[in-house]
Amino acid sequence: MADENISDLIERYLKEILAQNEQVKIRRSEIAGLFDVVPSQINYVINTRFTIQNGYIVESKRGGGGYIRIEKVHLLDDIDVLNSLIAAIGNKLSKRDSETIVQTLYNNELINRREVSIILAAIDKDAIDLNSSDLTDIMRANIMVSILNRLRYER
Amino acid sequence: MADENISDLIERYLKEILAQNEQVKIRRSEIAGLFDVVPSQINYVINTRFTIQNGYIVESKRGGGGYIRIEKVHLLDDIDVLNSLIAAIGNKLSKRDSETIVQTLYNNELINRREVSIILAAIDKDAIDLNSSDLTDIMRANIMVSILNRLRYER
DNA sequence: AATTCTTTGACTAATATTGACTATTATTAT
DNA sequence: ATAATAATAGTCAATATTAGTCAAAGAATT
């Protein structure tokens, strides 16, 4: 929907193939040529959009006949998904990664659309960002307001 | 009616598009150029006139092909309940009061049981309490883990 | 006069793009 | 076989391209 930059176009191109093929095998320079970008931009696209958190496994090989293969993984059961996600989080989590995780939960049908946005509201920057102290109660207020605001509308 | 300042004009411009389009996607500098203002004034207009209270959701992306997207959402009938709850919260909220609010939301059928526990997980003390710094990302991690843990079981 | 709202711009943050350099694997020459 | 070369992909840092924040100055309102 918001494909204004080339990386998004490349992402969409690959995902369209993956929508029908379970896996896609490319020659890096070919795709780079197709979209008229430097080859390393393909790595950028893969590193930012085809991570394991997003549900993709990437394999590659260099040298003659080299390739990059992207495979959409089918996560076994819900607990495994949750365990691996929790393990991957550690003790810091960027906004971007958090959104990726929520998307994965949705893709694996662990949460529905409405729950997606409740969770996003909970971890919204405006909700949890604060510079003053007296932390816990203030944070709770911020998070609660964020959630309430979310509940105002549909979708 | 007689919009005297530029911010009002920009507001009207965007709302005219939204009257027909459900969402509008802009390049900040473009709109700024169109009205001959500094780009950050677009943020001012958005922050003062396209808030969630007014029924708008705003998303943006930086970098090449960046954009700001404003979406008009359908506000629900129970807006008054939510408004008064939000007003009552202020900037601090005890655990007890937060639970009362969640109970109220449930009693008014604004959320279901599952959503109750997702929200309670989000504002759980263990999720949001921390003494170290580097706050936002750490908090987000805590909240996310708390939510994921809650998703492990039913009800 | 005081307060609130608007305008401005310097600085910051996030994301995308590029290219020089490196690493790995395959192929060819000796 | 081994070494040299070719053909790939990977890494990383510099640069480019956007949007966001914040506080100061100016304008309008009370």
Coordinates of C-alpha atoms (C1' of nucleotides) in Angstrom, one line a residue:
Chain A
M1 CA 0.0 0.0 0.0
A2 CA 2.7 2.4 0.9
D3 CA 5.2 1.3 -1.7
E4 CA 7.0 4.5 -2.4
N5 CA 10.6 3.3 -2.2
I6 CA 12.4 0.7 -4.1
S7 CA 13.0 -1.5 -1.1
D8 CA 9.3 -1.8 -0.6
L9 CA 8.9 -2.7 -4.3
I10 CA 11.5 -5.4 -4.0
E11 CA 9.8 -6.7 -0.9
R12 CA 6.5 -6.9 -2.6
Y13 CA 7.9 -8.5 -5.7
L14 CA 9.5 -11.3 -3.6
K15 CA 6.4 -11.7 -1.4
E16 CA 4.2 -12.1 -4.5
I17 CA 6.3 -15.0 -5.6
L18 CA 6.2 -16.4 -2.1
A19 CA 2.5 -16.2 -2.0
Q20 CA 2.4 -18.9 -4.6
N21 CA 5.6 -20.8 -4.2
E22 CA 6.6 -21.5 -0.5
Q23 CA 10.1 -20.5 -1.4
V24 CA 11.9 -18.2 -3.9
K25 CA 15.5 -18.6 -5.1
I26 CA 17.1 -15.6 -6.7
R27 CA 20.4 -14.4 -8.1
R28 CA 21.2 -11.3 -6.2
S29 CA 22.6 -9.4 -9.1
E30 CA 19.7 -10.3 -11.3
I31 CA 17.1 -8.8 -8.9
A32 CA 19.4 -5.8 -8.3
G33 CA 19.5 -5.3 -12.1
L34 CA 15.8 -5.7 -12.4
F35 CA 15.2 -2.9 -10.0
D36 CA 18.3 -0.9 -11.0
V37 CA 19.9 -0.9 -7.5
V38 CA 23.2 -2.0 -6.2
P39 CA 23.3 -5.6 -5.2
S40 CA 23.8 -4.9 -1.5
Q41 CA 20.4 -3.3 -1.5
I42 CA 19.0 -6.8 -1.8
N43 CA 20.7 -7.7 1.4
Y44 CA 19.2 -4.6 3.0
V45 CA 15.7 -5.6 1.9
I46 CA 16.2 -9.2 3.2
N47 CA 17.7 -8.0 6.5
T48 CA 14.9 -5.6 7.2
R49 CA 11.9 -7.5 5.8
F50 CA 12.6 -11.2 5.7
T51 CA 13.8 -11.9 9.2
I52 CA 13.0 -15.0 11.2
Q53 CA 10.7 -12.8 13.4
N54 CA 8.8 -12.2 10.2
G55 CA 8.5 -15.9 9.5
Y56 CA 11.2 -16.3 6.9
I57 CA 14.3 -18.3 6.6
V58 CA 17.1 -17.2 4.3
E59 CA 19.8 -19.3 2.9
S60 CA 22.5 -18.4 0.4
K61 CA 25.5 -19.5 -1.4
R62 CA 28.3 -17.6 -3.0
G63 CA 30.5 -18.4 -5.9
G64 CA 29.5 -19.6 -9.4
G65 CA 25.8 -20.4 -9.5
G66 CA 25.4 -18.6 -6.2
Y67 CA 21.9 -17.8 -5.0
I68 CA 19.7 -16.4 -2.2
R69 CA 16.8 -18.6 -1.2
I70 CA 14.0 -17.2 0.9
E71 CA 11.6 -19.7 2.5
K72 CA 8.4 -19.0 4.4
V73 CA 8.4 -21.1 7.5
H74 CA 5.4 -22.7 8.9
L75 CA 5.7 -22.4 12.7
L76 CA 4.7 -25.6 14.4
D77 CA 2.5 -24.8 17.3
D78 CA 1.6 -21.7 19.2
I79 CA 3.8 -22.3 22.2
D80 CA 6.9 -22.7 20.1
V81 CA 6.1 -19.4 18.4
L82 CA 5.7 -17.6 21.7
N83 CA 8.8 -19.2 23.2
S84 CA 11.0 -18.3 20.3
L85 CA 9.6 -14.8 20.2
I86 CA 10.1 -14.2 23.9
A87 CA 13.6 -15.6 23.6
A88 CA 14.4 -13.3 20.7
I89 CA 13.2 -10.2 22.6
G90 CA 15.8 -10.1 25.3
N91 CA 15.5 -7.0 27.4
K92 CA 15.3 -4.3 24.7
L93 CA 12.9 -4.1 21.8
S94 CA 12.7 -1.4 19.1
K95 CA 9.4 -0.1 17.8
R96 CA 10.0 -1.7 14.5
D97 CA 10.8 -5.1 15.9
S98 CA 7.8 -5.0 18.2
E99 CA 5.5 -4.3 15.2
T100 CA 7.1 -7.2 13.4
I101 CA 6.3 -9.5 16.3
V102 CA 2.7 -8.4 16.5
Q103 CA 2.4 -8.9 12.8
T104 CA 3.8 -12.4 13.2
L105 CA 1.3 -13.2 15.9
Y106 CA -1.4 -12.1 13.6
N107 CA -0.1 -14.0 10.7
N108 CA 0.0 -17.1 12.9
E109 CA -3.6 -16.4 13.9
L110 CA -2.7 -16.1 17.6
I111 CA -4.4 -12.8 17.8
N112 CA -7.0 -11.0 15.7
R113 CA -7.0 -7.6 14.2
R114 CA -8.6 -5.9 17.1
E115 CA -6.1 -7.5 19.5
V116 CA -3.3 -6.3 17.2
S117 CA -4.2 -2.7 17.7
I118 CA -4.8 -3.1 21.4
I119 CA -1.3 -4.5 21.8
L120 CA 0.1 -1.8 19.6
A121 CA -1.6 0.8 21.7
A122 CA -0.1 -0.7 24.8
I123 CA 3.4 -0.5 23.5
D124 CA 3.0 2.7 21.6
K125 CA 5.8 5.2 22.1
D126 CA 3.5 7.9 23.3
A127 CA 2.2 5.5 25.9
I128 CA 5.4 4.4 27.4
D129 CA 7.8 7.3 26.8
L130 CA 8.2 9.6 29.6
N131 CA 11.0 11.7 31.0
S132 CA 9.8 12.4 34.5
S133 CA 10.0 9.9 37.3
D134 CA 7.5 8.2 39.6
L135 CA 7.5 5.6 36.9
T136 CA 5.1 2.8 37.4
D137 CA 1.9 4.7 38.1
I138 CA 2.6 7.2 35.4
M139 CA 3.4 4.5 32.9
R140 CA 0.3 2.6 33.8
A141 CA -1.7 5.8 33.2
N142 CA -0.1 6.3 29.8
I143 CA -0.6 2.8 28.7
M144 CA -4.2 2.7 29.9
V145 CA -5.0 5.9 28.1
S146 CA -3.4 4.6 25.0
I147 CA -5.5 1.5 25.1
L148 CA -8.7 3.4 25.8
N149 CA -8.0 5.6 22.9
R150 CA -7.6 2.5 20.8
L151 CA -11.0 1.3 21.9
R152 CA -12.7 4.3 20.5
Y153 CA -12.8 3.2 16.9
E154 CA -13.3 0.1 14.9
R155 CA -10.8 -2.1 13.0
Chain B
M1 CA -15.5 30.2 8.2
A2 CA -12.9 32.8 7.5
D3 CA -9.8 30.7 8.2
E4 CA -7.3 33.3 9.1
N5 CA -4.1 31.4 9.6
I6 CA -2.2 29.0 7.5
S7 CA -2.6 26.0 9.9
D8 CA -6.4 26.3 9.4
L9 CA -5.9 26.3 5.7
I10 CA -3.7 23.2 5.7
E11 CA -6.2 21.6 8.0
R12 CA -9.1 22.4 5.6
Y13 CA -7.1 21.2 2.6
L14 CA -6.4 17.8 4.2
K15 CA -9.9 17.4 5.4
E16 CA -11.3 18.2 2.0
I17 CA -9.3 15.3 0.6
L18 CA -10.4 13.1 3.5
A19 CA -14.1 14.0 2.9
Q20 CA -13.8 12.0 -0.3
N21 CA -11.0 9.5 0.3
E22 CA -11.1 7.9 3.8
Q23 CA -7.3 8.4 4.0
V24 CA -4.7 10.8 2.7
K25 CA -1.0 10.2 2.2
I26 CA 1.3 13.1 1.8
R27 CA 4.9 14.0 1.5
R28 CA 5.5 16.4 4.3
S29 CA 7.8 18.7 2.4
E30 CA 5.4 18.8 -0.5
I31 CA 2.6 20.1 1.5
A32 CA 4.9 22.5 3.3
G33 CA 6.0 23.8 -0.1
L34 CA 2.5 24.1 -1.3
F35 CA 1.6 26.4 1.6
D36 CA 5.0 27.9 1.8
V37 CA 5.7 27.0 5.4
V38 CA 8.4 25.1 7.2
P39 CA 7.9 21.3 7.1
S40 CA 7.5 21.1 10.9
Q41 CA 4.4 23.1 10.7
I42 CA 2.8 20.1 9.1
N43 CA 3.5 18.3 12.3
Y44 CA 1.9 21.1 14.2
V45 CA -1.2 20.9 12.2
I46 CA -1.4 17.2 12.6
N47 CA -0.7 17.3 16.3
T48 CA -3.3 19.9 17.0
R49 CA -6.0 18.9 14.5
F50 CA -5.8 15.3 13.6
T51 CA -5.7 13.6 16.9
I52 CA -7.4 10.4 17.9
Q53 CA -9.9 12.5 19.9
N54 CA -11.0 13.9 16.6
G55 CA -11.2 10.6 15.0
Y56 CA -7.9 10.5 13.0
I57 CA -5.1 8.0 13.0
V58 CA -1.7 9.2 11.7
E59 CA 1.1 6.9 10.5
S60 CA 4.4 8.0 9.0
K61 CA 7.6 6.7 7.7
R62 CA 11.0 8.5 7.3
G63 CA 13.7 7.9 4.8
G64 CA 13.5 7.7 1.0
G65 CA 9.9 7.5 -0.1
G66 CA 8.8 8.6 3.4
Y67 CA 5.2 9.8 4.0
I68 CA 2.6 10.8 6.4
R69 CA -0.7 9.1 6.2
I70 CA -3.9 10.3 7.9
E71 CA -6.8 8.1 8.2
K72 CA -10.3 8.9 9.4
V73 CA -11.7 6.3 11.7
H74 CA -15.2 5.5 12.6
L75 CA -15.7 6.5 16.2
L76 CA -17.9 4.3 18.3
D77 CA -21.0 5.2 20.3
D78 CA -19.4 4.6 23.7
I79 CA -17.1 7.5 23.1
D80 CA -18.5 9.3 26.2
V81 CA -17.6 6.4 28.5
L82 CA -14.1 6.4 27.1
N83 CA -13.7 10.1 27.3
S84 CA -14.7 10.3 30.9
L85 CA -12.5 7.4 31.8
I86 CA -9.5 9.1 30.1
A87 CA -10.3 12.4 31.8
A88 CA -10.4 10.7 35.1
I89 CA -7.1 9.0 34.7
G90 CA -5.0 12.1 34.6
N91 CA -1.3 11.3 34.6
K92 CA -1.0 8.7 37.4
L93 CA -3.0 5.5 37.9
S94 CA -2.8 3.0 40.7
K95 CA -3.0 -0.7 40.0
R96 CA -6.3 -0.9 41.8
D97 CA -7.8 1.9 39.8
S98 CA -6.6 0.4 36.6
E99 CA -8.3 -2.8 37.4
T100 CA -11.5 -1.0 38.1
I101 CA -11.4 0.6 34.7
V102 CA -10.8 -2.6 33.0
Q103 CA -13.7 -4.1 34.9
T104 CA -15.8 -1.1 33.8
L105 CA -14.9 -1.7 30.2
Y106 CA -15.9 -5.3 30.5
N107 CA -19.1 -4.5 32.2
N108 CA -20.0 -2.1 29.4
E109 CA -19.2 -4.8 26.9
L110 CA -16.5 -2.7 25.3
I111 CA -14.0 -5.5 25.7
N112 CA -14.2 -9.2 26.1
R113 CA -12.6 -11.5 28.6
R114 CA -9.6 -12.2 26.5
E115 CA -9.0 -8.5 25.9
V116 CA -9.3 -8.0 29.6
S117 CA -6.3 -10.2 30.3
I118 CA -4.3 -8.8 27.4
I119 CA -4.8 -5.3 28.8
L120 CA -4.0 -6.4 32.4
A121 CA -0.9 -8.0 31.1
A122 CA 0.1 -4.8 29.4
I123 CA -0.1 -2.8 32.6
D124 CA 1.1 -5.5 34.9
K125 CA 3.5 -4.2 37.5
D126 CA 6.2 -6.7 36.5
A127 CA 5.9 -5.5 32.9
I128 CA 6.3 -1.9 33.5
D129 CA 8.4 -1.6 36.6
L130 CA 12.1 -1.1 36.2
N131 CA 14.8 0.7 37.9
S132 CA 17.5 0.9 35.2
S133 CA 17.5 3.4 32.4
D134 CA 17.3 3.2 28.6
L135 CA 13.6 3.3 29.4
T136 CA 11.5 3.0 26.3
D137 CA 12.9 0.0 24.6
I138 CA 13.3 -1.9 27.9
M139 CA 9.7 -1.1 28.8
R140 CA 8.5 -2.2 25.4
A141 CA 10.3 -5.4 25.8
N142 CA 8.8 -6.0 29.3
I143 CA 5.3 -5.2 28.1
M144 CA 5.6 -7.3 25.1
V145 CA 6.9 -10.3 27.0
S146 CA 4.1 -9.9 29.5
I147 CA 1.6 -9.9 26.7
L148 CA 3.1 -12.9 25.0
N149 CA 3.1 -14.8 28.3
R150 CA -0.6 -14.0 28.7
L151 CA -1.3 -15.3 25.2
R152 CA 0.0 -18.7 26.3
Y153 CA -3.2 -19.7 27.9
E154 CA -6.9 -19.3 27.3
R155 CA -9.2 -17.0 29.3
Chain C
dA1 C1' -0.9 42.1 30.7
dA2 C1' -1.3 37.5 30.4
dT3 C1' -2.2 33.6 28.2
dT4 C1' -2.7 30.7 24.4
dC5 C1' -2.0 29.6 19.6
dT6 C1' 1.0 29.9 15.5
dT7 C1' 5.2 30.1 13.0
dT8 C1' 9.9 29.2 12.5
dG9 C1' 14.3 26.7 12.3
dA10 C1' 18.0 24.2 14.4
dC11 C1' 18.8 19.8 15.8
dT12 C1' 17.6 14.8 16.0
dA13 C1' 15.9 10.2 14.5
dA14 C1' 14.6 6.8 11.2
dT15 C1' 15.0 4.7 6.9
dA16 C1' 16.9 4.0 2.3
dT17 C1' 20.6 4.0 -1.0
dT18 C1' 25.3 3.4 -2.5
dG19 C1' 29.8 1.5 -3.0
dA20 C1' 34.3 0.0 -1.4
dC21 C1' 36.0 -3.8 0.6
dT22 C1' 35.7 -8.8 2.2
dA23 C1' 34.4 -13.8 2.2
dT24 C1' 33.1 -17.9 0.0
dT25 C1' 32.5 -21.1 -3.7
dA26 C1' 33.2 -22.7 -8.4
dT27 C1' 35.9 -23.0 -12.4
dT28 C1' 40.1 -23.0 -15.0
dA29 C1' 45.0 -23.3 -15.7
dT30 C1' 49.3 -25.4 -14.4
Chain D
dA1 C1' 46.2 -31.9 -7.0
dT2 C1' 47.1 -27.2 -6.4
dA3 C1' 47.0 -22.6 -7.4
dA4 C1' 45.1 -18.8 -9.7
dT5 C1' 41.1 -16.6 -11.3
dA6 C1' 36.3 -15.8 -11.8
dA7 C1' 31.8 -15.4 -10.0
dT8 C1' 29.1 -14.9 -6.8
dA9 C1' 27.1 -13.1 -1.9
dG10 C1' 28.1 -10.4 2.7
dT11 C1' 29.5 -6.5 5.7
dC12 C1' 29.9 -2.0 7.0
dA13 C1' 30.2 2.7 6.9
dA14 C1' 29.2 6.9 4.3
dT15 C1' 25.7 9.5 2.3
dA16 C1' 21.0 10.7 1.1
dT17 C1' 16.3 11.3 2.1
dT18 C1' 12.8 11.7 4.5
dA19 C1' 9.9 12.9 9.2
dG20 C1' 10.0 14.3 14.4
dT21 C1' 11.1 17.2 18.5
dC22 C1' 11.5 21.1 20.9
dA23 C1' 12.1 25.6 22.2
dA24 C1' 12.1 30.4 21.0
dA25 C1' 9.9 34.2 18.7
dG26 C1' 5.8 36.2 17.0
dA27 C1' 0.7 36.9 16.7
dA28 C1' -3.8 36.6 18.3
dT29 C1' -7.0 36.3 22.0
dT30 C1' -8.8 36.9 26.6

